[in-house]
PDB file of C-alpha atoms and ligand atoms in Angstrom:
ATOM      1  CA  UNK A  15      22.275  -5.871  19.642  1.00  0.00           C
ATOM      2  CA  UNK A  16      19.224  -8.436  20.022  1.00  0.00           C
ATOM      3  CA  UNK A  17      18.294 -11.417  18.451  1.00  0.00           C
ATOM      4  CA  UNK A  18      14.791 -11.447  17.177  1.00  0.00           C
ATOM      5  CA  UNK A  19      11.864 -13.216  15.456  1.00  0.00           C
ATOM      6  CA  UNK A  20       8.965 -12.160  13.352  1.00  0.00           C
ATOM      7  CA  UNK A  21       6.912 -12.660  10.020  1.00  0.00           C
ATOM      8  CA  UNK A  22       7.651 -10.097   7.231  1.00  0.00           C
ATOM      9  CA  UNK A  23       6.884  -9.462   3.591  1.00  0.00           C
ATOM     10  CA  UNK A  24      10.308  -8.738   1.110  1.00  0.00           C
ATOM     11  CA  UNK A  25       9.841  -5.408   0.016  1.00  0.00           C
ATOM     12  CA  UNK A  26      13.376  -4.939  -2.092  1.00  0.00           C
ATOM     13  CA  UNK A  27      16.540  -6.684  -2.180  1.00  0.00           C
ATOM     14  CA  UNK A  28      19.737  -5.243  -3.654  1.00  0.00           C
ATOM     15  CA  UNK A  29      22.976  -7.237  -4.428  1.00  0.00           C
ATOM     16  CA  UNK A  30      25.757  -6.263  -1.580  1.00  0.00           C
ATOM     17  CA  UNK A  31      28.354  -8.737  -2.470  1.00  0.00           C
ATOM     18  CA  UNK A  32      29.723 -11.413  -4.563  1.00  0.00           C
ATOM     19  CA  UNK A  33      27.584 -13.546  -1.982  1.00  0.00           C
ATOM     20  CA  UNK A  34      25.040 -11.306  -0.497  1.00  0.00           C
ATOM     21  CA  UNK A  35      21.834  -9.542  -0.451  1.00  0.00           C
ATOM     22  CA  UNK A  36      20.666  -6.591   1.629  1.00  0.00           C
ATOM     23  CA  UNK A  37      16.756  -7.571   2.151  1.00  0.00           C
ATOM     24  CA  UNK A  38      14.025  -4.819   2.902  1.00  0.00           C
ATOM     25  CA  UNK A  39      11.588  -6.341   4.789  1.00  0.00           C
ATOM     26  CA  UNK A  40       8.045  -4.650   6.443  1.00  0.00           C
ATOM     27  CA  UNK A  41       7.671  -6.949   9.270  1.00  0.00           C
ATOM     28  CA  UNK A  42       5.075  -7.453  11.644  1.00  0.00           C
ATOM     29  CA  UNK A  43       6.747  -6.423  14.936  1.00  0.00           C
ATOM     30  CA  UNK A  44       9.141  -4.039  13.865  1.00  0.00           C
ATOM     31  CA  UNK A  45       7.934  -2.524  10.835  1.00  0.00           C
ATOM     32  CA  UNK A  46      10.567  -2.335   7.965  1.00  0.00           C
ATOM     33  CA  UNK A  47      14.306  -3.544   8.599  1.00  0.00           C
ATOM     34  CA  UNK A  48      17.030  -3.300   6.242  1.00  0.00           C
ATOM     35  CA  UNK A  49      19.135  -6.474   7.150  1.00  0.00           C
ATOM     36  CA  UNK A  50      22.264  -8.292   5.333  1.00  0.00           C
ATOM     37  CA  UNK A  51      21.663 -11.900   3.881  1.00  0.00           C
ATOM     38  CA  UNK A  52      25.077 -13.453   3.613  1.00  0.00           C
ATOM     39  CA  UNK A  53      25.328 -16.364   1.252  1.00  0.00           C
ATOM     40  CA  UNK A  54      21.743 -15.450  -0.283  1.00  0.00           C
ATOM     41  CA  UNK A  55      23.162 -14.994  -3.967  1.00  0.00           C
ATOM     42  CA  UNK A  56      25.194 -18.398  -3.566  1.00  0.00           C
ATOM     43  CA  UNK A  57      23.337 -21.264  -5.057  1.00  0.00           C
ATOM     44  CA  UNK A  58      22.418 -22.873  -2.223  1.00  0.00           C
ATOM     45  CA  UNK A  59      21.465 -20.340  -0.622  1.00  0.00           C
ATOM     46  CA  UNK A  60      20.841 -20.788   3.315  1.00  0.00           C
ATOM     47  CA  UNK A  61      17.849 -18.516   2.455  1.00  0.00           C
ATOM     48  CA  UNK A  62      16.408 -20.656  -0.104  1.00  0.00           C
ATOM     49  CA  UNK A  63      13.606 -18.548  -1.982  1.00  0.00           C
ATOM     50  CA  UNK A  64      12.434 -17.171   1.145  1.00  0.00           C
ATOM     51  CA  UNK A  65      13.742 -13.840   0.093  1.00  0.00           C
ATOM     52  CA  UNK A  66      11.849 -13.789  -2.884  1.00  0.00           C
ATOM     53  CA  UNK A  67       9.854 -10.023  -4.075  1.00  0.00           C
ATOM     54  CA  UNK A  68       6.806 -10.013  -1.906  1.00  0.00           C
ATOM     55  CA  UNK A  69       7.525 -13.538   0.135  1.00  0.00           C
ATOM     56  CA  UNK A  70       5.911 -13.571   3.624  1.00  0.00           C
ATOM     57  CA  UNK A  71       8.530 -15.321   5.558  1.00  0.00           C
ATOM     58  CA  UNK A  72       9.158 -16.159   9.321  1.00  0.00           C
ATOM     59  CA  UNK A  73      12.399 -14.256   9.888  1.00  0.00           C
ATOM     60  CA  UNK A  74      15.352 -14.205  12.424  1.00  0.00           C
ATOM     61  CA  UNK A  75      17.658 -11.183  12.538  1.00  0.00           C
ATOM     62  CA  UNK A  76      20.360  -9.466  14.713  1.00  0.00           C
ATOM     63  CA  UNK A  77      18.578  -6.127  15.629  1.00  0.00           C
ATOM     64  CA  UNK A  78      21.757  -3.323  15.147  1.00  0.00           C
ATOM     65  CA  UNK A  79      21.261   0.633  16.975  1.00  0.00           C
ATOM     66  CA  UNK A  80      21.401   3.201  14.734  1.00  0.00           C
ATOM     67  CA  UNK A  81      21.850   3.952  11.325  1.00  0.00           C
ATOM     68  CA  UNK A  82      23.922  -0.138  11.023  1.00  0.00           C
ATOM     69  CA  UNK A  83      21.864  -2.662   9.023  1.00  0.00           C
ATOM     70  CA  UNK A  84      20.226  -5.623  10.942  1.00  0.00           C
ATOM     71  CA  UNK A  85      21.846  -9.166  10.114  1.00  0.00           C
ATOM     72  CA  UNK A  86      19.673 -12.195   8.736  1.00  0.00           C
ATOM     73  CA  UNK A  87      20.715 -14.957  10.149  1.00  0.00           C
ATOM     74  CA  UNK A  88      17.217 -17.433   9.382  1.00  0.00           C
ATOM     75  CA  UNK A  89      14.306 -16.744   6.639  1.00  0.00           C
ATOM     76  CA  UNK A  90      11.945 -19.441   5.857  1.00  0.00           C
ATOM     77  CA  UNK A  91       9.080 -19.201   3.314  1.00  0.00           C
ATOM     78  CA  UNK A  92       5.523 -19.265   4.608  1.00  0.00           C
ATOM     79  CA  UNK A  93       3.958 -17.610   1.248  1.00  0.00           C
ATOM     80  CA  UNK A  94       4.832 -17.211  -1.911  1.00  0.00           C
ATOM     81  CA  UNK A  95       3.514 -13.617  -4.440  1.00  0.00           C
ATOM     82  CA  UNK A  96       2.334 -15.920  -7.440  1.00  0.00           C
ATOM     83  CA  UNK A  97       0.623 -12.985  -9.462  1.00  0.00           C
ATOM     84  CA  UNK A  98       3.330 -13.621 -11.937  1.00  0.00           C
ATOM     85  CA  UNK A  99       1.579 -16.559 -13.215  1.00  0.00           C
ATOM     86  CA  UNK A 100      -1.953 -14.664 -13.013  1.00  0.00           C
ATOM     87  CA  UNK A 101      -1.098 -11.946 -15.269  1.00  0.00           C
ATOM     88  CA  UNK A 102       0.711  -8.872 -15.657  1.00  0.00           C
ATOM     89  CA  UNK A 103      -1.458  -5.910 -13.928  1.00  0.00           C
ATOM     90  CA  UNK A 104      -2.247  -7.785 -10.829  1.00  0.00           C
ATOM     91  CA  UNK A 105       2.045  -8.283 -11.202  1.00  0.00           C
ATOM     92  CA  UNK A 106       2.282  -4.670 -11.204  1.00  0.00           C
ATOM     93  CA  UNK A 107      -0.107  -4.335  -8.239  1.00  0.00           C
ATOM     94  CA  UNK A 108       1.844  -6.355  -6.396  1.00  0.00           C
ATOM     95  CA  UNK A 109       5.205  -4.502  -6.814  1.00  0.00           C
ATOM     96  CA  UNK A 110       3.351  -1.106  -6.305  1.00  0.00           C
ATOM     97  CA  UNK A 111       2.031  -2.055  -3.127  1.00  0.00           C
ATOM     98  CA  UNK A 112       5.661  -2.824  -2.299  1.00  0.00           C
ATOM     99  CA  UNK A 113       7.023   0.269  -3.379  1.00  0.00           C
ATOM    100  CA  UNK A 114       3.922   1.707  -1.141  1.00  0.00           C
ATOM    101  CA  UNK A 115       4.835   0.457   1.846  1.00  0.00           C
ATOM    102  CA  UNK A 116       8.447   0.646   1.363  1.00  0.00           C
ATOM    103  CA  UNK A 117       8.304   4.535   0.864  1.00  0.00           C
ATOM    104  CA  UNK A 118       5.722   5.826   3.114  1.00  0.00           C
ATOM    105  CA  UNK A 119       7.435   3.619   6.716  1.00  0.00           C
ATOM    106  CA  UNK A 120      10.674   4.092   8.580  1.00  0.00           C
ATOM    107  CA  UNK A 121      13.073   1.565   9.815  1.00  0.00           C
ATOM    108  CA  UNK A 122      11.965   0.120  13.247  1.00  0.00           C
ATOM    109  CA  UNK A 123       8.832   1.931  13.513  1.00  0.00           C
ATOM    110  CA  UNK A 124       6.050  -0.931  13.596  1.00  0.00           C
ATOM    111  CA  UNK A 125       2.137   0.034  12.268  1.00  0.00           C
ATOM    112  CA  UNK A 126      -0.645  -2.171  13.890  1.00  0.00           C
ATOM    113  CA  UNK A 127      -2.049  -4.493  11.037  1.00  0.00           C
ATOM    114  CA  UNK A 128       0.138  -2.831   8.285  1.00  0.00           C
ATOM    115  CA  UNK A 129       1.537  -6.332   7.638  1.00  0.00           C
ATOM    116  CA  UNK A 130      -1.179  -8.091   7.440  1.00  0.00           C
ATOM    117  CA  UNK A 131      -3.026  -5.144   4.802  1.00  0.00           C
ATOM    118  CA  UNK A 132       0.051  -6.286   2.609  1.00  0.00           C
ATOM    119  CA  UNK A 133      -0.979  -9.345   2.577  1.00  0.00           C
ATOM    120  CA  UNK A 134      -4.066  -9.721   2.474  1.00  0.00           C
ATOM    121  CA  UNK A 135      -3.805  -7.772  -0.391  1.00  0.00           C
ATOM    122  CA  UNK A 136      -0.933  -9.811  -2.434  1.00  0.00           C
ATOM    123  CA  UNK A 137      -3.365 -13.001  -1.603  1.00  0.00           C
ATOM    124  CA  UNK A 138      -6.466 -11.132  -3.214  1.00  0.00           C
ATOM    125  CA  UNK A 139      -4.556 -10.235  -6.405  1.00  0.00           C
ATOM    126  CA  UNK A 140      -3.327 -14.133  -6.301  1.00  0.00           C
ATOM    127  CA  UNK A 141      -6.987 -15.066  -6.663  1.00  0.00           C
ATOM    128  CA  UNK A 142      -7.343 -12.518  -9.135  1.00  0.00           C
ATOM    129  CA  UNK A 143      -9.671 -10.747  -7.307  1.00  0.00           C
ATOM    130  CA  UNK A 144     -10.849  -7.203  -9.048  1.00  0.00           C
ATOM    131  CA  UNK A 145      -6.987  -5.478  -9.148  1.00  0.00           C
ATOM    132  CA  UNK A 146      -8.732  -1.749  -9.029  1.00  0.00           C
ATOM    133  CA  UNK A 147     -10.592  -2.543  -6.179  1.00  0.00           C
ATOM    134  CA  UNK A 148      -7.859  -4.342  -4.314  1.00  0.00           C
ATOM    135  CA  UNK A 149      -5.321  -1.564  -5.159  1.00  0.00           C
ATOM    136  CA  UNK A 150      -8.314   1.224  -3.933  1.00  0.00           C
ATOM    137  CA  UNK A 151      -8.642  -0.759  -0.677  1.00  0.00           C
ATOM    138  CA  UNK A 152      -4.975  -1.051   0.323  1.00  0.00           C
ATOM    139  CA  UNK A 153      -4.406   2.106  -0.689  1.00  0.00           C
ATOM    140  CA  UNK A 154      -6.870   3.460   1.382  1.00  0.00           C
ATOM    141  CA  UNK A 155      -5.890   1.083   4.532  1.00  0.00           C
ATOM    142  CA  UNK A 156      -2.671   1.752   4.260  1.00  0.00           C
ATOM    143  CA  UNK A 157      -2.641   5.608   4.387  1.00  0.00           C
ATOM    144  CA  UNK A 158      -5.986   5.020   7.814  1.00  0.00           C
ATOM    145  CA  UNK A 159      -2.859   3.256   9.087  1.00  0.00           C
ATOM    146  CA  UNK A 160      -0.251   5.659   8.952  1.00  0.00           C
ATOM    147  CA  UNK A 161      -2.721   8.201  10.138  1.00  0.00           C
ATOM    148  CA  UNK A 162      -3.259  10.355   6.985  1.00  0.00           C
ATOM    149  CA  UNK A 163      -6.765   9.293   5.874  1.00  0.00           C
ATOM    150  CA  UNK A 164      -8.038  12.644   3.792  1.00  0.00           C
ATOM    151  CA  UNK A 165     -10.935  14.197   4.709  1.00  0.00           C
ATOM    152  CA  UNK A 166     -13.592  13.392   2.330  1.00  0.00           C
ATOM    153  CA  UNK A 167     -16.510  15.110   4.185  1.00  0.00           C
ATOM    154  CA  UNK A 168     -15.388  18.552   6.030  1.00  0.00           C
ATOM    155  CA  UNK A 169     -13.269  21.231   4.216  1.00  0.00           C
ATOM    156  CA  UNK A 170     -10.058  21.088   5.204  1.00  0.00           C
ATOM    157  CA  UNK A 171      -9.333  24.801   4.956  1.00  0.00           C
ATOM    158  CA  UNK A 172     -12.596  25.796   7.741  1.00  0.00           C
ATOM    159  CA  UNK A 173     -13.725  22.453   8.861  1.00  0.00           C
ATOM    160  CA  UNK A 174     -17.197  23.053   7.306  1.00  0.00           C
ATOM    161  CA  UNK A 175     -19.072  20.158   6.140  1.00  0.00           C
ATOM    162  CA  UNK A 176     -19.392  20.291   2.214  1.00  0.00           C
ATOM    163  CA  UNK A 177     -22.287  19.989   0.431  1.00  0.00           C
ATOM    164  CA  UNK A 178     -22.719  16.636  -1.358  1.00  0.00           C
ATOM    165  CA  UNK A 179     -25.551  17.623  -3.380  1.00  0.00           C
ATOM    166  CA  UNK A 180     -23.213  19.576  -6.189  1.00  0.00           C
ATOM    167  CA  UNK A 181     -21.750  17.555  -9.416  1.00  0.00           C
ATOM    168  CA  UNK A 182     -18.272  18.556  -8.719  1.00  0.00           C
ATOM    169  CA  UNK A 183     -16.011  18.988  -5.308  1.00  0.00           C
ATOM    170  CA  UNK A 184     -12.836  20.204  -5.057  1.00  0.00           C
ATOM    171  CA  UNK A 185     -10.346  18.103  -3.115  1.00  0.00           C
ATOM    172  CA  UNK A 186      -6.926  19.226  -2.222  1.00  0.00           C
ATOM    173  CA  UNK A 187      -4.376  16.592  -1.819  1.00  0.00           C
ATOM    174  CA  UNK A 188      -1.861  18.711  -0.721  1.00  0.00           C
ATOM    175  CA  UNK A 189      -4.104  20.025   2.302  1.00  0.00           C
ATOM    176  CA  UNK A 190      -5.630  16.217   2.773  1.00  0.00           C
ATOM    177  CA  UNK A 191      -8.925  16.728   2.159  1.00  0.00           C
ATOM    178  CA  UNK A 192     -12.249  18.090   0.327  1.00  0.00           C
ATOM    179  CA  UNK A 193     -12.406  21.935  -0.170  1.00  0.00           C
ATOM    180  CA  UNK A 194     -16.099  23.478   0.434  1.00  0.00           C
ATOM    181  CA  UNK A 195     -16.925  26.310  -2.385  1.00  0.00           C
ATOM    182  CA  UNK A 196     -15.718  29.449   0.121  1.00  0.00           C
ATOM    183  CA  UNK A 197     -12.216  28.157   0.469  1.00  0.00           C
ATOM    184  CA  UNK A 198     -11.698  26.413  -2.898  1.00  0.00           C
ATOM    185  CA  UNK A 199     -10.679  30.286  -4.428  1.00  0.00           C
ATOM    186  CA  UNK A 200      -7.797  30.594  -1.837  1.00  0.00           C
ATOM    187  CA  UNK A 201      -6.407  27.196  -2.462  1.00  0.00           C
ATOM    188  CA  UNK A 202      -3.786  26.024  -5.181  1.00  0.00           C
ATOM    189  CA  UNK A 203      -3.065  22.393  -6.294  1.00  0.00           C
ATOM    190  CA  UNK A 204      -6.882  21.122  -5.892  1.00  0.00           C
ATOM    191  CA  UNK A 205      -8.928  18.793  -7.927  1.00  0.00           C
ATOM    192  CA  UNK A 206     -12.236  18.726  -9.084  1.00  0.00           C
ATOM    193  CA  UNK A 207     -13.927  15.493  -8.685  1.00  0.00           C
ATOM    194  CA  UNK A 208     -17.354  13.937  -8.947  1.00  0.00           C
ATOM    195  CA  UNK A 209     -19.275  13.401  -6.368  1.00  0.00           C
ATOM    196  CA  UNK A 210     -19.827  10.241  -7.185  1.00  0.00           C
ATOM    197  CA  UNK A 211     -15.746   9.294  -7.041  1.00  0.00           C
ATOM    198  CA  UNK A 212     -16.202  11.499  -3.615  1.00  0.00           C
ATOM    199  CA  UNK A 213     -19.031   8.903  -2.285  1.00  0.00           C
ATOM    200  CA  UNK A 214     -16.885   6.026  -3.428  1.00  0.00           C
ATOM    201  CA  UNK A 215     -13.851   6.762  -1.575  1.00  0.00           C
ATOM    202  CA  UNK A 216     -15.674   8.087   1.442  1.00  0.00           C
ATOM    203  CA  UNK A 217     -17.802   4.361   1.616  1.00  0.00           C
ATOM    204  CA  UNK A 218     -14.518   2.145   0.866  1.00  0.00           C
ATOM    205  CA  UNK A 219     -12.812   3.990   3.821  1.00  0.00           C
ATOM    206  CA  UNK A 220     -15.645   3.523   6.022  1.00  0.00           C
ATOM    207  CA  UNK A 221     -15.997   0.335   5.422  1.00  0.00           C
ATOM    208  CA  UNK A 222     -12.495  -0.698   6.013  1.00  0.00           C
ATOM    209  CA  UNK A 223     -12.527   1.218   9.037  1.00  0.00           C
ATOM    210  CA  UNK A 224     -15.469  -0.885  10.475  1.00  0.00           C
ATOM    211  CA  UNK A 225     -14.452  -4.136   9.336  1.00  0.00           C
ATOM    212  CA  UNK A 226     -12.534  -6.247  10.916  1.00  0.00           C
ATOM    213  CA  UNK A 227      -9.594  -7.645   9.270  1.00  0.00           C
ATOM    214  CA  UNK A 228     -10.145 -11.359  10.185  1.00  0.00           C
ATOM    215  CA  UNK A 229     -13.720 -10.593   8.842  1.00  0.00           C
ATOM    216  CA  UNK A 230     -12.228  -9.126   5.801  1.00  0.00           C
ATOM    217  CA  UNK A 231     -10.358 -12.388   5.055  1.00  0.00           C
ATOM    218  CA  UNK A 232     -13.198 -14.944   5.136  1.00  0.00           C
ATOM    219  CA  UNK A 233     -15.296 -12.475   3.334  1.00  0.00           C
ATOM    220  CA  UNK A 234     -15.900 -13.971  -0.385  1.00  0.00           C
ATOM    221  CA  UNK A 235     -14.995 -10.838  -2.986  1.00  0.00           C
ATOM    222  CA  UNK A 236     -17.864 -10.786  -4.427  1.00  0.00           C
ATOM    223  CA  UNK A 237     -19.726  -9.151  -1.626  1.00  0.00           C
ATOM    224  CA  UNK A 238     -16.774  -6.830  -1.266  1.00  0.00           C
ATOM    225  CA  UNK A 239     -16.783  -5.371  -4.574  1.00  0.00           C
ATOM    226  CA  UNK A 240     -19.552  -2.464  -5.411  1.00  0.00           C
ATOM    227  CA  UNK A 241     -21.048  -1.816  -8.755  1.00  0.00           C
ATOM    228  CA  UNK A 242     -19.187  -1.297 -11.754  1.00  0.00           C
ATOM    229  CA  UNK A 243     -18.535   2.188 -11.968  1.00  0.00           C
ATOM    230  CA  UNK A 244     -18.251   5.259 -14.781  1.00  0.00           C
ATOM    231  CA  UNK A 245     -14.672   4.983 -16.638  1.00  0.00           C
ATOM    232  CA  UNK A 246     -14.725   8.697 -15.845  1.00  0.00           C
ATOM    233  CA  UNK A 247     -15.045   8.059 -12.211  1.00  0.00           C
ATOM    234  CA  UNK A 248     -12.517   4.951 -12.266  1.00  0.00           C
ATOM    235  CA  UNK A 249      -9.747   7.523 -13.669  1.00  0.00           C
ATOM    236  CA  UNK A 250     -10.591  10.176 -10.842  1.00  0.00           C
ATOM    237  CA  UNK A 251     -10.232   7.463  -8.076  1.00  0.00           C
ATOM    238  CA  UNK A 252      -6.931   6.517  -9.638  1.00  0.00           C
ATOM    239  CA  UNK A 253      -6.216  10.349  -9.755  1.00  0.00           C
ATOM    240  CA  UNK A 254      -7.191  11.087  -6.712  1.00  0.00           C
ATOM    241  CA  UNK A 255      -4.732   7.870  -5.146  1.00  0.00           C
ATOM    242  CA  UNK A 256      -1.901   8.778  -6.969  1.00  0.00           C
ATOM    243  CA  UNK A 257      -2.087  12.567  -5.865  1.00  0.00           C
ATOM    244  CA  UNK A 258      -2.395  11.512  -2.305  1.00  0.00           C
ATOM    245  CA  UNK A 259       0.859   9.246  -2.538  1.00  0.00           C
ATOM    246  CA  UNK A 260       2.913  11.672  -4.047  1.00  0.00           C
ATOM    247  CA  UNK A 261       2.089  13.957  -1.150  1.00  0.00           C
ATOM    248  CA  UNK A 262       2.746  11.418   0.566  1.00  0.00           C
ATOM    249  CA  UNK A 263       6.042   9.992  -0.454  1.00  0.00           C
ATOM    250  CA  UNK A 264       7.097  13.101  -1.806  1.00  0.00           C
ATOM    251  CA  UNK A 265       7.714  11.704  -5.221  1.00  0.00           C
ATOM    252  CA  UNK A 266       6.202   9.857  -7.720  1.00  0.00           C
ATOM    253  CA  UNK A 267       5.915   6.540  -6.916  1.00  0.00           C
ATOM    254  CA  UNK A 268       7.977   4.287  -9.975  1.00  0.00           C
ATOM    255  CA  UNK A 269       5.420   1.679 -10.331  1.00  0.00           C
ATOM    256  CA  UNK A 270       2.208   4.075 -10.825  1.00  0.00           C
ATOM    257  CA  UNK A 271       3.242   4.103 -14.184  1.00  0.00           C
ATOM    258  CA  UNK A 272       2.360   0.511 -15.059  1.00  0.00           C
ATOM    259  CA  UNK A 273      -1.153   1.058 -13.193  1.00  0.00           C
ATOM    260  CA  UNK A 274      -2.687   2.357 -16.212  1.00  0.00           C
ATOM    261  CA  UNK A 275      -5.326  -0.413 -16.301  1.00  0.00           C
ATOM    262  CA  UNK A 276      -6.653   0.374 -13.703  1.00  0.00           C
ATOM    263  CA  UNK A 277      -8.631   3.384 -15.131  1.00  0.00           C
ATOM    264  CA  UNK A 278     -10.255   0.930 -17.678  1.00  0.00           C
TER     265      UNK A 278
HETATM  266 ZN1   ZN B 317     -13.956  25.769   3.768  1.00  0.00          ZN
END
């Protein structure tokens, strides 16, 4: 057992006891805990509303081995989520990029700048920046991060590069990646997309992999957002997302359901 300090976002909390919480955090140094909060349900709480849904808070906590839950012992607020006052989808954006994180990371397994994606995203949908773009962009960092970034530009069946001059491409999510035309007939479970969606995602991903976060930050939005784009291509991005997290998390993902908007 350790003692330890770091920043973290609240993920989840469930109700443990007359008094307590047990707190899901995704922290910066040792990616997501599960720790007891005793007192945190009393009314004056030692916590105070630093274990609020989606806080970033500077956190202390008894490090246990194994499978045992960590202990809280300090929390204190740096950031409040204050979508709720903004409006309901960039709410529901908020929780989903939660429920993201919280499913696709293991206990005590830290990810370099996964943290910080979090939150950079809960403070874009604060200032109402463009929720489908915001969502596309963590989305997208998010899965660079944990190492399973499809392939958008060689077939992930022969490694071929595909040929971006057709209307339609078939991407598997299930194999990670864009399918050229010679491997698309031995392949289940594949979708056919636009090119255009196919450039979109392919440009947003290399972006964020040049950028630098700290860049990212001072950057205004405006010169972060592209043009507005076809509804039909807006619902294959979204698609195309969704697929790749259920692959990923290996379910469906509760707060996709409420993302509906983000088509439109
Ligand atoms: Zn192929």
């Amino acid at each position: 057992m350790s003692l330890e300090k770091t920043d973290g976002v609240v993920l989840k909390t469930v109700e443990w006891s007359e008094t307590s919480l047990i707190v899901t955090l995704f922290t910066r140094d040792f990616g997501k805990i599960s720790a007891i909060a005793k007192g945190a349900r009393r009314l004056k709480s030692p916590f105070e509303s630093a274990l609020d849904l989606l806080s970033l808070s500077s956190v202390v906590f008894l490090k246990k081995s194994g499978e045992s839950l960590d202990l809280l012992t300090e929390a204190k607020l740096q950031r409040r989520f204050r979508s709720a006052q903004v409006g309901l989808l960039p709410l529901y954006c908020g929780y989903y990029a939660g429920e993201v994180i919280n499913a696709l990371t293991e206990n005590h397994e830290p990810v370099a700048g996964l943290m910080e994606s979090l939150c950079m995203t809960l403070q874009e949908l604060d200032r109402q920046a463009s929720p489908a773009w915001t969502i596309l962009d963590f989305e997208l960092q998010t899965i660079q991060r944990l190492g399973h970034m499809p392939s958008w530009r060689w077939c992930v069946a022969c490694g071929e590069e595909i040929e971006t001059d057709r209307q339609s491409i078939a991407f598997s999510p299930l194999g990670g990646g864009v399918l050229c035309p010679n491997c698309t007939p031995t392949q289940r479970g594949y979708l056919r997309i636009d090119r255009q969606t196919l450039q979109v995602l392919e440009t947003r991903a290399a972006h964020l992999s040049r950028s630098d976060l700290a860049m990212e930050l001072c950057e205004p939005t405006a010169t972060r957002a592209p043009a507005i784009l076809a509804p039909k291509v807006r619902a294959e991005l979204r698609l195309v997302m969704e697929q790749v997290m259920v692959n990923l998390s290996e379910r469906r993902l509760r707060m996709l359901d409420f993302l509906g908007d983000l088509k439109r």
